[in-house]
Amino acid sequence: MTLHTASAHRICPFCEAACGLALDLEERKVVRIRGDAKDVFSHGFLCPKAIGLKDLHDDPDRLRTPLIKRAGVFMEASWEEAYAEIERRLPSIIAAGGPNAVATVLGNPVSHKMGLSLYFPPLARALGTRNMFSASSVDQIPKMLACGLMFGSWMSVPVPDIERSDFLLMLGANPMVSNGSLWTVPDFRGKAKALRARGGQIVVIDPRRTETVAVADVHHFIRPGADVFFLLGIAHTLFDEQLVRLGRLDGHVAGVAELGAALRAFAPEAMAGRCGIGAATMRELARTLAATPRAAVYGRIGTCTQQFGTLCSWLIDVINVLSGHLDEEGGAMFPKAAAFAANTRGAPGAGRGIVSGRYRSRVSGVPEMLGELPLTCLAEEIDTPGPGQIKALIAIGSNPVLSAPNGARLAAALDGLDFMVSMDIYLNETSRHADVILPGLSPLEEAHYDVTFTQFSHHNHARYSAPVLARAPGQPEEWESMLRIAAIAMGLGAQADIGALDDAALEQEVHKTMGAAAPAVLAALAPLKGAERKLELALRSGPYGDQFGAQPGGLKLARLKAAPSGIDLGPMGARIPEALRTASGNIELAPQMLLDDLARVQADLASPVPDLVIIGRRQLRSNNSWMHNLPVLAKGAYRCTALVHPHDAARLGLADGARAQISNGARQIVAQVEVSDDMMPGVVSLPHGWGHDLPGTQLGVAAERPGVNLNALLDENLRDPLSGNAVLSGIAIKMQALG
Ligand SMILES: Nc1nc2c(c(=O)[nH]1)N[C@H]1C(S)=C(S)[C@@H](COP(=O)(O)OP(=O)(O)OC[C@H]3O[C@@H](n4cnc5c(=O)[nH]c(N)nc54)[C@H](O)[C@@H]3O)O[C@H]1N2
Ligand SMILES: Nc1nc2c(c(=O)[nH]1)N[C@H]1C(S)=C(S)[C@@H](COP(=O)(O)OP(=O)(O)OC[C@H]3O[C@@H](n4cnc5c(=O)[nH]c(N)nc54)[C@H](O)[C@@H]3O)O[C@H]1N2
Ligand code: SF4
Ligand SMILES: [Mo]
């Protein structure tokens, strides 16, 4: 007997680093997972989570069959039965309540899955609802708003060119654990080490002395939520000390004078007390940024999930522009993705800019952003009666009962819905509320192209992964289920020919974008279907594409398939003004909406500083709320601990390892204390995504050590008013020892 062995490649779908993995198979089972040393982008790097791919595939709790809830109990069902149940219940809700009676909520995995990200738009069009929600509004939407206003498209987010940089100022990010976010940068450790080896320096601003601080040169504690004061102090200094130099961007930047005037009130000396970082440090950092030819400022989730999230996000790139580092080698540059990037489509250099606030949420009147309403408004839109109330929900790769503030209210609201569908791979804290659960495939069973994170990659590349293992017969891909639900919403029924629907949509799109070339393009795409066909169209018509023959040697799917370790498209290059899509064709440095918000900062300067606040924390062997069921990642020491500075522990009588009650008004949780001088005094850190002790789930491993839910403490009504993003950081708490 011969052993059937094989090897395969797969881009890791677990985080934004998007590492290329090499898998060894025996008898069609994965036996080994390594980093793919030949990968043109990640060069063999992987983290411990990658091994979880195997555990996920084998997890007995992972759903493989649709579930339908009957009389409160989930029963296994066929795909036909599951779609029929949706057809039986969804259309009457739309008929009675109109399109807004159905809501959608998308979670983080949607952006890691080609099928989900490419086929949500047709589902959204078919539903026509304004009630769309996603994890973006507990995450990065402030950055997208700021970049949209400055550069003209939501996804034009500059990223540090770390391989050529000599100075990095990083705020509210911990890439040693998160492996980077809005910055696809596998092996941050290796790149940081190389930066320092060539004489460069990394400065980290964080209320915790993080794992990233351990590979940096300098660390400053900052009061949670106070980054705006620090960044204003630096931006002020650039004007005050005549350090502004636009360099090559001169002539492409509007609003410099207005900005200078607006910043006059924010001298570092006036900001220091509020942010906890001295004025001399802010001035020195401004001078270093101005004097270092290759430098960048980068901020991530810690700078977004706070009440001034949009201002922080804006100021980071304001400083990059003013200090001459935007769009420069070694600075903050714009990736040029091979497919799907809005800033590579249409006429280069100018566009329509972004629009937001086209409508407002029904209950709290929060403005629309990116076609969405804040996730923190979902519960009230369900549990507040009246015309326009949400009656049905389609949740896609989303677990807001744990991931969003006040999950208890949301859980109760979900129980009040007339109908709920979850597209999910687990029966978990959110999907337990569904009437129908449609399980996705294991990542090993589906093809992959990184639609989203190629747009934030520090080095341009294109890679495609073929399915590693065959899926069970009859198991649809997730994009097929989305089209099925779309067909049901359009009144075409569960038996509709979704292939024909997809063809019609493609024809329409190609005729709109390709004009006279459309018939030839459609003929070239004819052999493909679904997500792969969309990918082929985007690649071939994209910035490196073969333009359907006009650029022989250009990219197309067949070339990617022939290069399993990917195709290197080179380091980031200068893209201003070509990448801009603002109406003026300039970088808008001083959008009025942002200047106006400075009044709120002024007013906040005098606010009292609470003596104890809580922030979040990410952990290497975890991914938000959903990887705690994988044995290989769940093992080891108990991790859901509240880190408390020794001074605070002494003051509050909290012992290491003891349990303590943490409260925010009437909201309370009990957590295990871990005394740690890595914390800034007055700041407590607890990871999010835990709390797997709710009834009705099927998460055997996670339930053994459920942890506690940080979000149960947080207030769903606290938002950055500009972007609607949730405030998750710097919330005042009380802490009390338990006997
Ligand atoms: N306090 C606090 N809260 C936070 C954060 C924080 O820092 N602090 N971070 C926020 C951030 S940045 C984010 S992105 C959100 C994340 O919020 P969510 O996206 O709601 O949370 P996840 O835990 O990523 O849940 C993903 C869901 O997708 C399912 N899933 C996994 N793979 C697949 C698949 O292939 N197909 C389908 N259909 N489903 C799949 C999982 O079972 C799970 O139910 O959490 C936010 N919440
Ligand atoms: N292993 C692992 N990797 C992940 C995830 C995960 O759960 N686990 N989640 C993924 C997701 S969805 C995302 S969005 C990314 C996020 O990626 P990152 O943004 O790198 O996320 P964090 O590791 O949470 O780092 C945020 C840092 O901000 C600090 N911080 C908190 N409040 C403030 C503040 O007010 N000001 C400043 N300056 N700092 C503050 C925290 O102490 C923390 O060190 O990570 C992704 N990668
Ligand atoms: S860093 Fe992220 S993408 Fe890379 S192996 Fe780990 S989880 Fe996967
Ligand atoms: Mo996120």
Tab-separated table of C-alpha atoms in Angstrom, residues 12-199:
chain	number	residue	atom	x	y	z
A	12	CYS	CA	-3.994	32.054	6.148
A	13	PRO	CA	-7.471	33.527	6.676
A	14	PHE	CA	-7.117	34.224	10.389
A	15	CYS	CA	-5.675	37.708	10.454
A	16	GLU	CA	-4.682	40.620	8.290
A	17	ALA	CA	-1.067	39.479	7.906
A	18	ALA	CA	-2.337	37.006	5.301
A	19	CYS	CA	0.661	34.687	5.552
A	20	GLY	CA	1.259	32.130	2.839
A	21	LEU	CA	1.200	28.646	4.338
A	22	ALA	CA	2.515	25.328	3.035
A	23	LEU	CA	0.453	22.320	4.050
A	24	ASP	CA	1.497	18.684	3.943
A	25	LEU	CA	-1.276	16.173	3.429
A	26	GLU	CA	-1.470	12.439	3.947
A	27	GLU	CA	-4.516	10.481	2.872
A	28	ARG	CA	-6.310	13.780	2.277
A	29	LYS	CA	-5.715	14.959	5.804
A	30	VAL	CA	-3.539	17.896	6.777
A	31	VAL	CA	-0.608	16.583	8.802
A	32	ARG	CA	1.667	19.606	8.901
A	33	ILE	CA	1.355	23.368	8.500
A	34	ARG	CA	4.409	25.529	7.891
A	35	GLY	CA	5.065	29.014	6.635
A	36	ASP	CA	5.667	28.881	2.876
A	37	ALA	CA	9.330	29.861	2.614
A	38	LYS	CA	8.869	30.681	-1.083
A	39	ASP	CA	5.898	32.960	-0.490
A	40	VAL	CA	6.715	36.238	-2.266
A	41	PHE	CA	5.070	38.254	0.487
A	42	SER	CA	5.355	36.503	3.868
A	43	HIS	CA	8.589	34.582	3.165
A	44	GLY	CA	7.834	31.669	5.476
A	45	PHE	CA	6.479	33.568	8.461
A	46	LEU	CA	3.579	32.155	10.411
A	47	CYS	CA	2.230	32.520	13.938
A	48	PRO	CA	0.786	29.877	16.282
A	49	LYS	CA	-2.750	30.576	15.074
A	50	ALA	CA	-2.021	29.126	11.647
A	51	ILE	CA	-1.849	25.625	13.150
A	52	GLY	CA	-5.451	26.224	14.220
A	53	LEU	CA	-6.500	25.692	10.581
A	54	LYS	CA	-6.256	21.964	11.173
A	55	ASP	CA	-8.126	22.084	14.493
A	56	LEU	CA	-10.797	24.228	12.892
A	57	HIS	CA	-11.223	21.792	10.051
A	58	ASP	CA	-11.495	18.879	12.456
A	59	ASP	CA	-13.476	20.653	15.196
A	60	PRO	CA	-16.473	18.424	15.979
A	61	ASP	CA	-18.392	21.541	17.058
A	62	ARG	CA	-17.937	23.224	13.674
A	63	LEU	CA	-21.260	23.086	11.837
A	64	ARG	CA	-21.367	21.101	8.645
A	65	THR	CA	-25.118	20.949	8.112
A	66	PRO	CA	-27.748	23.691	8.226
A	67	LEU	CA	-29.775	23.940	11.416
A	68	ILE	CA	-33.411	24.977	11.694
A	69	LYS	CA	-34.913	25.917	15.042
A	70	ARG	CA	-38.278	24.285	15.639
A	71	ALA	CA	-40.118	24.926	18.903
A	72	GLY	CA	-36.943	26.360	20.347
A	73	VAL	CA	-34.714	23.403	19.438
A	74	PHE	CA	-32.170	23.276	16.617
A	75	MET	CA	-32.593	20.345	14.215
A	76	GLU	CA	-30.228	19.350	11.443
A	77	ALA	CA	-31.706	20.089	8.037
A	78	SER	CA	-30.843	19.741	4.368
A	79	TRP	CA	-29.817	22.794	2.367
A	80	GLU	CA	-33.132	22.645	0.480
A	81	GLU	CA	-35.045	22.662	3.758
A	82	ALA	CA	-33.003	25.550	5.118
A	83	TYR	CA	-33.518	27.722	2.032
A	84	ALA	CA	-37.206	26.754	1.980
A	85	GLU	CA	-37.547	27.902	5.584
A	86	ILE	CA	-36.034	31.272	4.650
A	87	GLU	CA	-38.444	31.521	1.724
A	88	ARG	CA	-41.348	30.665	4.007
A	89	ARG	CA	-40.538	33.393	6.512
A	90	LEU	CA	-38.539	36.260	5.022
A	91	PRO	CA	-40.710	37.582	2.142
A	92	SER	CA	-43.778	38.185	4.328
A	93	ILE	CA	-41.671	40.297	6.711
A	94	ILE	CA	-40.444	42.404	3.786
A	95	ALA	CA	-43.989	42.672	2.415
A	96	ALA	CA	-45.334	43.875	5.757
A	97	GLY	CA	-42.522	46.136	6.933
A	98	GLY	CA	-40.743	47.190	3.759
A	99	PRO	CA	-37.060	46.636	2.977
A	100	ASN	CA	-35.816	48.257	6.206
A	101	ALA	CA	-37.575	45.573	8.228
A	102	VAL	CA	-34.668	43.284	7.346
A	103	ALA	CA	-31.237	44.099	8.716
A	104	THR	CA	-27.815	42.658	7.970
A	105	VAL	CA	-24.820	42.449	10.263
A	106	LEU	CA	-21.372	41.480	9.027
A	107	GLY	CA	-18.455	40.342	11.134
A	108	ASN	CA	-14.724	40.291	10.758
A	109	PRO	CA	-14.415	36.997	8.778
A	110	VAL	CA	-16.357	38.545	5.905
A	111	SER	CA	-13.279	40.552	4.988
A	112	HIS	CA	-11.148	37.409	5.142
A	113	LYS	CA	-13.329	35.415	2.747
A	114	MET	CA	-13.376	36.049	-0.981
A	115	GLY	CA	-16.902	34.718	-1.470
A	116	LEU	CA	-18.426	36.605	1.434
A	117	SER	CA	-16.821	39.921	0.575
A	118	LEU	CA	-17.602	39.745	-3.143
A	119	TYR	CA	-21.195	38.542	-2.798
A	120	PHE	CA	-22.479	40.665	0.035
A	121	PRO	CA	-23.042	43.622	-2.360
A	122	PRO	CA	-25.576	41.747	-4.532
A	123	LEU	CA	-27.369	40.532	-1.396
A	124	ALA	CA	-27.461	44.084	-0.065
A	125	ARG	CA	-28.857	45.355	-3.362
A	126	ALA	CA	-31.546	42.697	-3.357
A	127	LEU	CA	-32.563	43.565	0.201
A	128	GLY	CA	-32.393	47.321	-0.343
A	129	THR	CA	-32.321	47.944	3.385
A	130	ARG	CA	-30.770	50.913	5.157
A	131	ASN	CA	-30.322	48.774	8.225
A	132	MET	CA	-26.860	47.425	7.495
A	133	PHE	CA	-24.398	46.995	10.348
A	134	SER	CA	-20.906	45.589	10.677
A	135	ALA	CA	-17.844	45.216	12.866
A	136	SER	CA	-16.368	48.234	11.031
A	137	SER	CA	-18.161	50.506	13.492
A	138	VAL	CA	-16.467	48.872	16.484
A	139	ASP	CA	-13.152	49.041	14.658
A	140	GLN	CA	-11.720	51.095	11.794
A	141	ILE	CA	-14.499	53.263	10.417
A	142	PRO	CA	-12.938	56.475	11.832
A	143	LYS	CA	-9.782	55.808	9.811
A	144	MET	CA	-11.827	55.165	6.691
A	145	LEU	CA	-13.781	58.376	7.196
A	146	ALA	CA	-10.653	60.445	7.761
A	147	CYS	CA	-8.909	58.927	4.737
A	148	GLY	CA	-12.048	59.249	2.647
A	149	LEU	CA	-12.251	62.961	3.427
A	150	MET	CA	-8.522	63.522	2.821
A	151	PHE	CA	-7.857	61.261	-0.167
A	152	GLY	CA	-11.292	60.718	-1.685
A	153	SER	CA	-11.960	57.028	-1.122
A	154	TRP	CA	-12.761	55.040	1.986
A	155	MET	CA	-10.058	52.441	1.413
A	156	SER	CA	-7.191	54.842	0.605
A	157	VAL	CA	-5.358	54.238	3.862
A	158	PRO	CA	-1.605	54.884	3.729
A	159	VAL	CA	0.584	52.282	5.444
A	160	PRO	CA	4.164	52.526	6.747
A	161	ASP	CA	6.768	51.428	4.235
A	162	ILE	CA	8.508	49.599	7.044
A	163	GLU	CA	11.235	47.940	5.001
A	164	ARG	CA	12.644	51.321	3.976
A	165	SER	CA	11.747	53.334	7.056
A	166	ASP	CA	14.122	54.603	9.739
A	167	PHE	CA	11.629	55.934	12.254
A	168	LEU	CA	8.198	54.719	13.240
A	169	LEU	CA	5.880	56.427	15.680
A	170	MET	CA	3.132	53.930	16.561
A	171	LEU	CA	-0.009	54.584	18.563
A	172	GLY	CA	-2.721	52.233	19.773
A	173	ALA	CA	-1.397	49.210	17.908
A	174	ASN	CA	0.233	46.015	19.021
A	175	PRO	CA	1.337	44.228	15.857
A	176	MET	CA	3.518	41.790	17.796
A	177	VAL	CA	0.231	40.226	18.881
A	178	SER	CA	-2.340	41.364	16.316
A	179	ASN	CA	0.106	40.849	13.449
A	180	GLY	CA	-0.898	44.219	12.087
A	181	SER	CA	-4.141	45.860	11.112
A	182	LEU	CA	-4.940	48.254	8.276
A	183	TRP	CA	-1.346	47.365	7.599
A	184	THR	CA	-0.716	43.911	6.211
A	185	VAL	CA	2.758	43.229	7.480
A	186	PRO	CA	3.650	39.607	8.232
A	187	ASP	CA	6.651	39.140	10.508
A	188	PHE	CA	6.490	42.554	12.139
A	189	ARG	CA	9.168	41.344	14.565
A	190	GLY	CA	11.654	40.626	11.768
A	191	LYS	CA	10.938	43.921	10.066
A	192	ALA	CA	11.221	45.884	13.307
A	193	LYS	CA	14.510	44.179	14.041
A	194	ALA	CA	15.856	45.036	10.588
A	195	LEU	CA	14.739	48.649	10.969
A	196	ARG	CA	16.606	48.959	14.247
A	197	ALA	CA	19.639	47.118	12.893
A	198	ARG	CA	20.037	49.819	10.238
A	199	GLY	CA	20.035	52.458	12.965
